[in-house]
CSV table of C-alpha atoms in Angstrom, one decimal:
chain,number,residue,atom,x,y,z
A,1,UNK,CA,27.0,-35.3,15.1
A,2,UNK,CA,23.3,-34.9,14.2
A,3,UNK,CA,22.1,-31.9,12.2
A,4,UNK,CA,19.7,-29.7,14.3
A,5,UNK,CA,16.1,-29.9,13.3
A,6,UNK,CA,15.1,-26.5,11.8
A,7,UNK,CA,12.5,-24.5,13.6
A,8,UNK,CA,9.1,-24.5,11.8
A,9,UNK,CA,6.4,-21.9,11.1
A,10,UNK,CA,3.1,-22.1,9.3
A,11,UNK,CA,2.0,-19.1,7.2
A,12,UNK,CA,-1.7,-18.5,6.2
A,13,UNK,CA,-1.8,-16.6,2.9
A,14,UNK,CA,0.6,-16.7,0.0
A,15,UNK,CA,0.0,-13.2,-1.2
A,16,UNK,CA,2.6,-10.5,-1.3
A,17,UNK,CA,3.5,-10.4,2.4
A,18,UNK,CA,3.2,-14.1,2.9
A,19,UNK,CA,5.4,-14.9,0.0
A,20,UNK,CA,8.1,-12.4,1.0
A,21,UNK,CA,8.1,-13.5,4.6
A,22,UNK,CA,8.4,-17.1,3.5
A,23,UNK,CA,11.5,-16.1,1.5
A,24,UNK,CA,13.1,-14.2,4.4
A,25,UNK,CA,12.4,-17.0,6.9
A,26,UNK,CA,13.3,-19.9,4.7
A,27,UNK,CA,16.7,-18.2,3.9
A,28,UNK,CA,17.2,-17.9,7.7
A,29,UNK,CA,16.9,-21.7,8.0
A,30,UNK,CA,13.2,-22.0,9.1
A,31,UNK,CA,11.1,-24.8,7.7
A,32,UNK,CA,8.1,-22.9,6.2
A,33,UNK,CA,4.7,-24.2,5.2
A,34,UNK,CA,2.2,-21.9,3.6
A,35,UNK,CA,-1.5,-22.5,3.0
A,36,UNK,CA,-3.3,-20.3,0.4
A,37,UNK,CA,-7.1,-20.3,-0.3
A,38,UNK,CA,-6.7,-19.3,-4.0
A,39,UNK,CA,-5.3,-21.4,-6.7
A,40,UNK,CA,-1.8,-20.9,-8.0
A,41,UNK,CA,-1.7,-17.7,-10.0
A,42,UNK,CA,1.2,-19.1,-12.1
A,43,UNK,CA,-1.2,-21.6,-13.7
A,44,UNK,CA,-4.7,-20.2,-13.1
A,45,UNK,CA,-6.5,-17.1,-14.3
A,46,UNK,CA,-5.7,-14.3,-11.8
A,47,UNK,CA,-8.6,-12.5,-10.1
A,48,UNK,CA,-9.1,-9.2,-12.0
A,49,UNK,CA,-10.9,-6.0,-11.2
A,50,UNK,CA,-9.8,-5.8,-7.6
A,51,UNK,CA,-6.1,-5.2,-7.8
A,52,UNK,CA,-5.3,-1.5,-7.5
A,53,UNK,CA,-1.8,-1.2,-9.0
A,54,UNK,CA,1.0,-1.1,-6.4
A,55,UNK,CA,3.5,1.7,-5.9
A,56,UNK,CA,6.8,0.2,-4.8
A,57,UNK,CA,8.9,2.7,-2.7
A,58,UNK,CA,12.2,2.5,-0.8
A,59,UNK,CA,10.7,0.7,2.2
A,60,UNK,CA,9.5,-2.1,0.0
A,61,UNK,CA,12.6,-2.2,-2.1
A,62,UNK,CA,14.7,-2.4,1.1
A,63,UNK,CA,12.7,-5.4,2.2
A,64,UNK,CA,13.1,-7.1,-1.2
A,65,UNK,CA,16.8,-6.3,-1.0
A,66,UNK,CA,17.1,-8.0,2.3
A,67,UNK,CA,15.4,-11.1,0.9
A,68,UNK,CA,17.7,-11.1,-2.1
A,69,UNK,CA,14.9,-10.7,-4.6
A,70,UNK,CA,15.0,-7.0,-5.6
A,71,UNK,CA,16.5,-7.4,-9.0
A,72,UNK,CA,14.0,-10.1,-10.0
A,73,UNK,CA,11.1,-7.8,-9.0
A,74,UNK,CA,12.4,-4.6,-10.5
A,75,UNK,CA,12.5,-6.2,-14.0
A,76,UNK,CA,8.7,-5.8,-14.2
A,77,UNK,CA,8.3,-2.3,-12.8
A,78,UNK,CA,7.8,1.1,-14.4
A,79,UNK,CA,9.3,4.3,-12.9
A,80,UNK,CA,7.0,7.1,-11.8
A,81,UNK,CA,8.7,10.5,-11.3
A,82,UNK,CA,5.6,12.2,-9.9
A,83,UNK,CA,1.9,13.0,-10.2
A,84,UNK,CA,0.7,14.1,-13.6
A,85,UNK,CA,-2.3,16.2,-12.7
A,86,UNK,CA,-5.0,16.4,-15.3
A,87,UNK,CA,-7.0,19.7,-14.9
A,88,UNK,CA,-10.6,20.2,-16.0
A,89,UNK,CA,-9.5,22.3,-19.0
A,90,UNK,CA,-7.3,19.4,-20.3
A,91,UNK,CA,-4.0,20.9,-19.2
A,92,UNK,CA,-1.5,18.8,-17.3
A,93,UNK,CA,1.1,19.5,-14.6
A,94,UNK,CA,3.8,17.1,-13.4
A,95,UNK,CA,4.4,17.5,-9.7
A,96,UNK,CA,7.6,15.6,-8.9
A,97,UNK,CA,7.8,13.3,-5.9
A,98,UNK,CA,11.4,14.1,-5.2
A,99,UNK,CA,14.3,16.3,-6.1
A,100,UNK,CA,15.4,14.2,-9.1
A,101,UNK,CA,15.3,10.7,-10.6
A,102,UNK,CA,17.0,9.3,-7.6
A,103,UNK,CA,13.7,9.9,-5.7
A,104,UNK,CA,11.0,8.1,-7.6
A,105,UNK,CA,8.5,5.3,-7.0
A,106,UNK,CA,7.8,2.3,-9.2
A,107,UNK,CA,4.5,0.9,-10.5
A,108,UNK,CA,4.1,-2.9,-10.4
A,109,UNK,CA,1.1,-5.0,-11.1
A,110,UNK,CA,0.0,-7.2,-8.2
A,111,UNK,CA,-0.2,-10.4,-10.3
A,112,UNK,CA,3.3,-9.9,-11.7
A,113,UNK,CA,4.8,-9.3,-8.2
A,114,UNK,CA,2.9,-12.1,-6.6
A,115,UNK,CA,4.0,-14.7,-9.2
A,116,UNK,CA,7.6,-13.6,-8.9
A,117,UNK,CA,7.6,-13.8,-5.1
A,118,UNK,CA,5.8,-17.2,-5.0
A,119,UNK,CA,8.3,-18.7,-7.3
A,120,UNK,CA,11.2,-17.3,-5.2
A,121,UNK,CA,9.6,-18.6,-2.0
A,122,UNK,CA,9.4,-22.1,-3.4
A,123,UNK,CA,13.0,-21.8,-4.7
A,124,UNK,CA,14.0,-20.8,-1.1
A,125,UNK,CA,12.5,-24.1,0.2
A,126,UNK,CA,9.0,-23.0,1.4
A,127,UNK,CA,6.2,-25.6,0.8
A,128,UNK,CA,3.0,-24.0,-0.5
A,129,UNK,CA,-0.4,-25.6,-0.5
A,130,UNK,CA,-3.0,-23.9,-2.8
A,131,UNK,CA,-6.8,-24.2,-2.6
A,132,UNK,CA,-6.6,-24.5,1.2
A,133,UNK,CA,-9.1,-22.0,2.8
A,134,UNK,CA,-8.7,-21.8,6.6
A,135,UNK,CA,-12.0,-22.7,8.3
A,136,UNK,CA,-11.4,-23.2,12.0
A,137,UNK,CA,-8.5,-23.3,14.4
A,138,UNK,CA,-8.2,-25.0,17.8
A,139,UNK,CA,-5.2,-23.3,19.2
A,140,UNK,CA,-5.1,-25.4,22.4
A,141,UNK,CA,-5.2,-28.7,20.5
A,142,UNK,CA,-3.0,-27.5,17.7
A,143,UNK,CA,-5.6,-28.4,15.1
A,144,UNK,CA,-6.8,-26.5,12.0
A,145,UNK,CA,-9.4,-27.3,9.4
A,146,UNK,CA,-9.0,-26.2,5.8
A,147,UNK,CA,-11.7,-26.4,3.1
A,148,UNK,CA,-10.6,-27.3,-0.5
A,149,UNK,CA,-12.8,-25.2,-2.7
A,150,UNK,CA,-12.2,-27.5,-5.6
A,151,UNK,CA,-14.3,-30.3,-4.0
A,152,UNK,CA,-15.6,-28.5,-0.9
A,153,UNK,CA,-14.0,-31.2,1.2
A,154,UNK,CA,-12.4,-30.6,4.6
A,155,UNK,CA,-8.7,-31.1,5.2
A,156,UNK,CA,-7.7,-31.5,8.9
A,157,UNK,CA,-4.2,-30.6,9.9
A,158,UNK,CA,-2.4,-30.9,13.2
A,159,UNK,CA,0.3,-28.4,13.8
A,160,UNK,CA,2.7,-27.7,16.6
A,161,UNK,CA,4.2,-24.6,15.2
A,162,UNK,CA,3.2,-20.9,15.5
A,163,UNK,CA,0.8,-19.5,12.9
A,164,UNK,CA,1.4,-16.3,11.0
A,165,UNK,CA,-1.6,-14.6,9.4
A,166,UNK,CA,-0.7,-12.9,6.1
A,167,UNK,CA,-4.1,-13.6,4.6
A,168,UNK,CA,-5.3,-10.0,4.0
A,169,UNK,CA,-8.0,-7.7,5.3
A,170,UNK,CA,-10.5,-10.5,5.4
A,171,UNK,CA,-8.1,-12.7,7.4
A,172,UNK,CA,-9.5,-16.1,8.4
A,173,UNK,CA,-6.7,-16.5,11.0
A,174,UNK,CA,-7.7,-13.1,12.6
A,175,UNK,CA,-11.3,-14.3,12.8
A,176,UNK,CA,-10.1,-17.5,14.5
A,177,UNK,CA,-7.9,-15.5,17.0
A,178,UNK,CA,-10.8,-13.2,17.7
A,179,UNK,CA,-13.1,-16.1,18.6
A,180,UNK,CA,-10.4,-17.4,21.0
A,181,UNK,CA,-9.7,-14.1,22.6
A,182,UNK,CA,-11.1,-10.7,21.3
A,183,UNK,CA,-8.5,-8.6,19.5
A,184,UNK,CA,-10.4,-5.3,19.8
A,185,UNK,CA,-11.2,-5.3,16.1
A,186,UNK,CA,-13.0,-2.4,14.4
A,187,UNK,CA,-13.1,-1.4,10.7
A,188,UNK,CA,-13.9,2.1,9.5
A,189,UNK,CA,-15.1,2.2,5.9
A,190,UNK,CA,-14.8,5.3,3.7
A,191,UNK,CA,-17.9,6.6,2.1
A,192,UNK,CA,-16.1,6.0,-1.2
A,193,UNK,CA,-15.5,2.9,-3.2
A,194,UNK,CA,-13.4,2.2,-6.3
A,195,UNK,CA,-13.7,0.6,-9.7
A,196,UNK,CA,-10.9,-0.6,-11.9
A,197,UNK,CA,-10.6,0.0,-15.7
A,198,UNK,CA,-7.8,-0.1,-18.2
A,199,UNK,CA,-6.0,2.0,-20.8
A,200,UNK,CA,-4.6,-0.4,-23.5
A,201,UNK,CA,-1.4,0.2,-25.4
A,202,UNK,CA,-1.2,2.2,-28.6
A,203,UNK,CA,-1.3,0.3,-31.9
A,204,UNK,CA,2.5,0.0,-31.9
A,205,UNK,CA,2.5,-1.3,-28.3
A,206,UNK,CA,3.7,2.0,-26.7
A,207,UNK,CA,2.1,3.9,-23.8
A,208,UNK,CA,-0.7,6.2,-24.9
A,209,UNK,CA,0.1,8.8,-22.2
A,210,UNK,CA,3.3,9.7,-20.3
A,211,UNK,CA,4.6,6.4,-19.0
A,212,UNK,CA,6.8,7.6,-16.1
A,213,UNK,CA,4.1,9.2,-13.9
A,214,UNK,CA,1.1,8.5,-11.8
A,215,UNK,CA,-1.8,10.2,-13.5
A,216,UNK,CA,-4.5,11.9,-11.4
A,217,UNK,CA,-7.7,13.6,-12.5
A,218,UNK,CA,-8.7,15.4,-9.2
A,219,UNK,CA,-12.3,16.5,-9.1
A,220,UNK,CA,-12.9,17.5,-5.5
A,221,UNK,CA,-15.0,14.8,-3.9
A,222,UNK,CA,-13.8,12.1,-6.3
A,223,UNK,CA,-11.0,11.3,-8.6
A,224,UNK,CA,-9.5,9.0,-11.2
A,225,UNK,CA,-5.9,7.7,-11.3
A,226,UNK,CA,-3.9,5.7,-13.7
A,227,UNK,CA,-0.7,3.7,-13.1
A,228,UNK,CA,1.6,2.3,-15.8
A,229,UNK,CA,2.3,-1.4,-16.4
A,230,UNK,CA,5.4,-2.7,-18.1
A,231,UNK,CA,3.4,-4.1,-21.1
A,232,UNK,CA,2.2,-0.6,-22.1
A,233,UNK,CA,-1.1,-0.6,-20.4
A,234,UNK,CA,-2.4,1.6,-17.5
A,235,UNK,CA,-4.5,0.4,-14.7
A,236,UNK,CA,-7.2,3.0,-14.2
A,237,UNK,CA,-9.0,3.3,-10.9
A,238,UNK,CA,-12.0,5.6,-10.3
A,239,UNK,CA,-12.7,6.6,-6.7
A,240,UNK,CA,-16.3,7.7,-6.3
A,241,UNK,CA,-18.7,8.3,-3.3
A,242,UNK,CA,-21.2,5.6,-2.5
A,243,UNK,CA,-24.1,8.0,-2.3
A,244,UNK,CA,-24.9,11.4,-3.8
A,245,UNK,CA,-24.3,12.8,-7.3
A,246,UNK,CA,-22.2,11.5,-8.8
A,247,UNK,CA,-21.8,8.2,-6.9
A,248,UNK,CA,-21.9,4.4,-7.3
A,249,UNK,CA,-25.6,4.7,-6.4
A,250,UNK,CA,-26.3,6.9,-9.4
A,251,UNK,CA,-23.7,5.7,-11.9
A,252,UNK,CA,-24.6,2.0,-12.3
A,253,UNK,CA,-24.6,1.0,-15.9
A,254,UNK,CA,-21.8,1.2,-18.4
A,255,UNK,CA,-23.7,3.9,-20.3
A,256,UNK,CA,-24.0,6.0,-17.2
A,257,UNK,CA,-20.3,5.6,-16.5
A,258,UNK,CA,-19.5,6.7,-20.0
A,259,UNK,CA,-21.6,9.8,-19.5
A,260,UNK,CA,-19.7,10.6,-16.3
A,261,UNK,CA,-16.4,10.3,-18.0
A,262,UNK,CA,-17.5,12.4,-20.9
A,263,UNK,CA,-18.4,15.1,-18.5
A,264,UNK,CA,-15.6,14.9,-15.9
A,265,UNK,CA,-12.7,13.0,-17.6
A,266,UNK,CA,-13.1,13.4,-21.3
A,267,UNK,CA,-9.4,13.1,-22.1
A,268,UNK,CA,-9.3,9.8,-20.1
A,269,UNK,CA,-12.5,8.5,-21.8
A,270,UNK,CA,-10.8,8.7,-25.2
A,271,UNK,CA,-8.2,6.2,-23.9
A,272,UNK,CA,-10.5,3.6,-22.4
A,273,UNK,CA,-12.3,1.7,-25.3
A,274,UNK,CA,-13.7,-1.0,-23.0
A,275,UNK,CA,-15.1,1.3,-20.3
A,276,UNK,CA,-18.7,0.1,-20.6
A,277,UNK,CA,-17.9,-3.6,-20.4
A,278,UNK,CA,-15.3,-3.2,-17.7
A,279,UNK,CA,-17.6,-1.1,-15.6
A,280,UNK,CA,-20.3,-3.7,-15.7
A,281,UNK,CA,-18.0,-6.7,-15.1
A,282,UNK,CA,-16.0,-5.2,-12.2
A,283,UNK,CA,-18.0,-4.7,-8.9
A,284,UNK,CA,-17.0,-1.7,-6.8
A,285,UNK,CA,-14.3,-2.4,-4.2
A,286,UNK,CA,-14.7,-1.3,-0.6
A,287,UNK,CA,-12.2,1.0,1.1
A,288,UNK,CA,-11.6,0.8,4.8
A,289,UNK,CA,-9.2,1.0,7.7
A,290,UNK,CA,-8.8,-2.0,10.0
A,291,UNK,CA,-7.7,-1.3,13.6
A,292,UNK,CA,-6.8,-3.9,16.2
A,293,UNK,CA,-5.8,-3.5,19.9
A,294,UNK,CA,-3.7,-6.7,19.7
A,295,UNK,CA,-1.9,-8.5,16.9
A,296,UNK,CA,-0.7,-11.7,18.5
A,297,UNK,CA,-1.8,-14.5,20.8
A,298,UNK,CA,0.7,-15.8,23.4
A,299,UNK,CA,3.2,-17.1,21.0
A,300,UNK,CA,0.7,-19.2,19.1
A,301,UNK,CA,-0.3,-16.8,16.3
A,302,UNK,CA,0.6,-13.3,15.0
A,303,UNK,CA,-0.9,-11.1,12.2
A,304,UNK,CA,1.0,-9.0,9.6
A,305,UNK,CA,0.2,-6.7,6.8
A,306,UNK,CA,-3.4,-6.1,5.9
A,307,UNK,CA,-4.5,-8.9,8.3
A,308,UNK,CA,-3.3,-6.6,11.1
A,309,UNK,CA,-3.7,-3.1,9.8
A,310,UNK,CA,-5.5,-2.8,6.4
A,311,UNK,CA,-5.5,0.8,5.1
A,312,UNK,CA,-6.9,2.8,2.3
A,313,UNK,CA,-4.6,2.9,-0.8
A,314,UNK,CA,-4.0,6.6,-1.1
A,315,UNK,CA,-0.4,6.8,0.1
A,316,UNK,CA,0.7,3.8,-1.9
A,317,UNK,CA,2.2,2.4,1.3
A,318,UNK,CA,0.0,-0.7,2.1
A,319,UNK,CA,2.4,-3.1,0.4
A,320,UNK,CA,5.5,-1.2,1.5
A,321,UNK,CA,4.3,-1.3,5.1
A,322,UNK,CA,3.5,-5.0,4.9
A,323,UNK,CA,7.0,-5.7,3.5
A,324,UNK,CA,8.5,-3.7,6.4
A,325,UNK,CA,6.5,-5.9,8.7
A,326,UNK,CA,8.1,-9.0,7.2
A,327,UNK,CA,11.6,-7.6,7.8
A,328,UNK,CA,10.9,-6.7,11.4
A,329,UNK,CA,9.2,-10.0,12.2
A,330,UNK,CA,12.0,-12.0,10.7
A,331,UNK,CA,14.5,-9.9,12.8
A,332,UNK,CA,12.4,-10.4,16.0
A,333,UNK,CA,12.2,-14.2,15.4
A,334,UNK,CA,15.9,-14.4,14.8
A,335,UNK,CA,16.6,-12.4,18.0
A,336,UNK,CA,14.3,-14.3,20.3
A,337,UNK,CA,14.3,-18.0,21.1
A,338,UNK,CA,10.8,-17.7,22.4
A,339,UNK,CA,8.2,-17.0,19.7
A,340,UNK,CA,5.9,-15.3,22.3
A,341,UNK,CA,8.6,-12.7,23.0
A,342,UNK,CA,9.3,-12.3,19.3
A,343,UNK,CA,5.7,-11.7,18.5
A,344,UNK,CA,5.3,-9.2,21.4
A,345,UNK,CA,8.5,-7.3,20.3
A,346,UNK,CA,7.2,-7.2,16.7
A,347,UNK,CA,3.9,-5.7,17.7
A,348,UNK,CA,5.5,-3.2,20.1
A,349,UNK,CA,7.7,-1.9,17.2
A,350,UNK,CA,5.2,-2.0,14.4
A,351,UNK,CA,1.7,-1.1,15.8
A,352,UNK,CA,2.4,2.6,16.4
A,353,UNK,CA,4.0,2.9,12.9
A,354,UNK,CA,1.0,1.1,11.3
A,355,UNK,CA,-1.4,3.4,13.0
A,356,UNK,CA,0.6,6.5,11.7
A,357,UNK,CA,0.6,5.4,8.1
A,358,UNK,CA,-3.1,4.5,8.3
A,359,UNK,CA,-3.8,8.1,9.3
A,360,UNK,CA,-1.4,9.5,6.6
A,361,UNK,CA,-3.2,7.4,4.0
A,362,UNK,CA,-6.5,8.9,4.9
A,363,UNK,CA,-5.0,12.4,4.9
A,364,UNK,CA,-3.5,11.8,1.4
A,365,UNK,CA,-6.9,11.1,-0.1
A,366,UNK,CA,-8.0,14.6,0.6
A,367,UNK,CA,-4.8,15.9,-0.9
A,368,UNK,CA,-5.0,13.8,-4.1
A,369,UNK,CA,-8.6,14.3,-5.0
A,370,UNK,CA,-8.8,18.0,-4.1
A,371,UNK,CA,-5.7,19.9,-2.9
A,372,UNK,CA,-3.2,19.0,-5.8
A,373,UNK,CA,-5.0,21.6,-7.9
A,374,UNK,CA,-5.5,24.2,-5.2
A,375,UNK,CA,-3.4,27.4,-5.4
A,376,UNK,CA,-2.7,27.5,-1.6
A,377,UNK,CA,-1.4,23.9,-1.7
A,378,UNK,CA,0.8,24.7,-4.6
A,379,UNK,CA,2.3,27.7,-2.9
A,380,UNK,CA,3.0,25.7,0.3
A,381,UNK,CA,4.5,23.0,-1.8
A,382,UNK,CA,6.8,25.6,-3.5
A,383,UNK,CA,7.9,26.8,0.0
A,384,UNK,CA,8.4,23.2,1.2
A,385,UNK,CA,10.8,22.6,-1.7
A,386,UNK,CA,12.6,25.9,-0.9
A,387,UNK,CA,13.0,25.0,2.8
A,388,UNK,CA,14.3,21.6,1.9
A,389,UNK,CA,16.9,23.2,-0.3
A,390,UNK,CA,18.0,25.5,2.5
A,391,UNK,CA,17.9,23.0,5.4
A,392,UNK,CA,17.8,19.5,3.8
A,393,UNK,CA,18.5,17.6,7.0
A,394,UNK,CA,15.9,19.4,9.0
A,395,UNK,CA,13.0,20.3,6.8
A,396,UNK,CA,12.4,17.0,5.0
A,397,UNK,CA,9.1,16.9,3.0
A,398,UNK,CA,6.5,14.5,4.2
A,399,UNK,CA,6.5,12.5,1.0
A,400,UNK,CA,10.3,12.1,1.2
A,401,UNK,CA,10.2,10.8,4.8
A,402,UNK,CA,7.5,8.3,3.9
A,403,UNK,CA,8.6,7.2,0.5
A,404,UNK,CA,12.4,7.7,0.1
A,405,UNK,CA,13.7,7.2,3.6
A,406,UNK,CA,13.3,4.6,6.3
A,407,UNK,CA,12.0,7.1,8.9
A,408,UNK,CA,9.6,5.3,11.2
A,409,UNK,CA,6.0,6.2,10.1
A,410,UNK,CA,5.2,7.5,13.6
A,411,UNK,CA,8.2,9.9,13.4
A,412,UNK,CA,7.2,11.0,9.9
A,413,UNK,CA,3.7,11.8,11.0
A,414,UNK,CA,4.8,13.9,14.0
A,415,UNK,CA,7.3,15.9,11.9
A,416,UNK,CA,4.7,16.3,9.1
A,417,UNK,CA,2.2,17.9,11.5
A,418,UNK,CA,4.9,20.4,12.6
A,419,UNK,CA,5.9,21.2,9.1
A,420,UNK,CA,2.3,21.7,8.0
A,421,UNK,CA,1.9,24.3,10.7
A,422,UNK,CA,5.1,26.1,9.6
A,423,UNK,CA,4.1,26.2,6.0
A,424,UNK,CA,0.5,27.3,6.7
A,425,UNK,CA,1.7,30.1,9.0
A,426,UNK,CA,4.4,31.3,6.6
A,427,UNK,CA,2.1,31.5,3.5
A,428,UNK,CA,-1.0,32.9,5.2
A,429,UNK,CA,-2.1,35.9,3.3
A,430,UNK,CA,0.5,35.4,0.5
A,431,UNK,CA,0.0,34.4,-3.2
A,432,UNK,CA,3.8,34.2,-3.9
A,433,UNK,CA,7.0,33.7,-1.9
A,434,UNK,CA,8.2,37.2,-2.6
A,435,UNK,CA,7.6,38.6,0.9
A,436,UNK,CA,8.2,35.5,3.0
A,437,UNK,CA,10.0,36.2,6.3
A,438,UNK,CA,13.0,33.8,5.9
A,439,UNK,CA,14.6,34.8,9.2
A,440,UNK,CA,11.5,33.8,11.1
A,441,UNK,CA,11.3,30.6,9.1
A,442,UNK,CA,14.9,29.8,10.0
A,443,UNK,CA,14.2,30.2,13.7
A,444,UNK,CA,11.0,28.1,13.5
A,445,UNK,CA,12.7,25.3,11.5
A,446,UNK,CA,15.7,25.1,13.8
A,447,UNK,CA,13.7,25.3,17.0
A,448,UNK,CA,11.1,22.7,16.1
A,449,UNK,CA,12.8,20.3,13.7
A,450,UNK,CA,15.9,18.4,14.8
A,451,UNK,CA,18.2,16.9,12.2
A,452,UNK,CA,16.5,13.8,10.8
A,453,UNK,CA,18.6,10.6,10.5
A,454,UNK,CA,19.1,9.6,6.9
A,455,UNK,CA,18.2,12.9,5.4
A,456,UNK,CA,20.8,14.5,3.1
């Protein structure tokens, strides 16, 4: 008896989502070929200054678990218990993400994670071609042209397998699909951008500030954050308006950046010895949300991750959402003999959830840069924790649903809106919880919030 020929797929992009999807599909028996425009980060200098640290949450860990690679990834992560808020007066306040150390997130550097997943993808049997930038695609003829940036020469490839675009917010496959049949693409940019800096380790190699926290310096219309890396450094990211004062239009030189930090983040400035040089070497990164009306094309191509739904980074869910995409797409491909049906089922399930987390990421920016230091927010947060303690399967905090459970993002957004109204109404006119009407709260919670699957 002859051995059946494995089904084949071609992936564009060997970043985080592309590498994880290659692992999942190769281990399901697919023959996977991946084309990546960059060089191999295992042997080349990795692009720096554009890699906001990643926060790995339960959704992402679940995807890694299903691919059998969780342990390999977790070796290079640092636990973050909550937000360490740095006030203007130099005081700090740790706001926990969850109830205890079973509800935490994990900081991981993009390069470390990408290198690990790439190696595991190759180990699983995927073939990866680096330095292949997608130039054009003829979907009808099954023809693609790549450009090798090492010699600027074209490489023409004939394919008879579906294409999967995991090539990020600037997706070349999405552009090719759009030329073939418009996808309804629109991008909404924030009026803020970001710049990346670094806090080095102390002289003895230890962390200079609390290691197990995501540090935030909220300043109203702008903020600075710092996430730990396993070698003792912190990746620092400043988010600043594009116009106004201060902004990237007025803070251009390293000296001007140092003056800004001296005024607004003096405790952080003392920890960043290379601020001037890093500022001048790293251009500002744009922040935007990508919306598409359609993610796939009649069984010939489909988009995942940032290529389909890029979002701003303020909920730490871009990677986790993309990893969840990988799990769902692998399941849909396993459950449908026809790739067109698989791609359609994938989009139907994922597009409402991607839209929900895109909105929640935008909402979270306002919370991080401004509300975490606001007394009314802190009172509502205190009440939120009290309601969770009383009715843990009904009143489940927004952050818990998004970060520690597998609640569909669309469900989490709907419940969050209800809970925000309950909290705002209950705390209106109060400065403490002393005179809260608990009987009215119990009626509201039970009437509006059914038991949530997975909550405990």
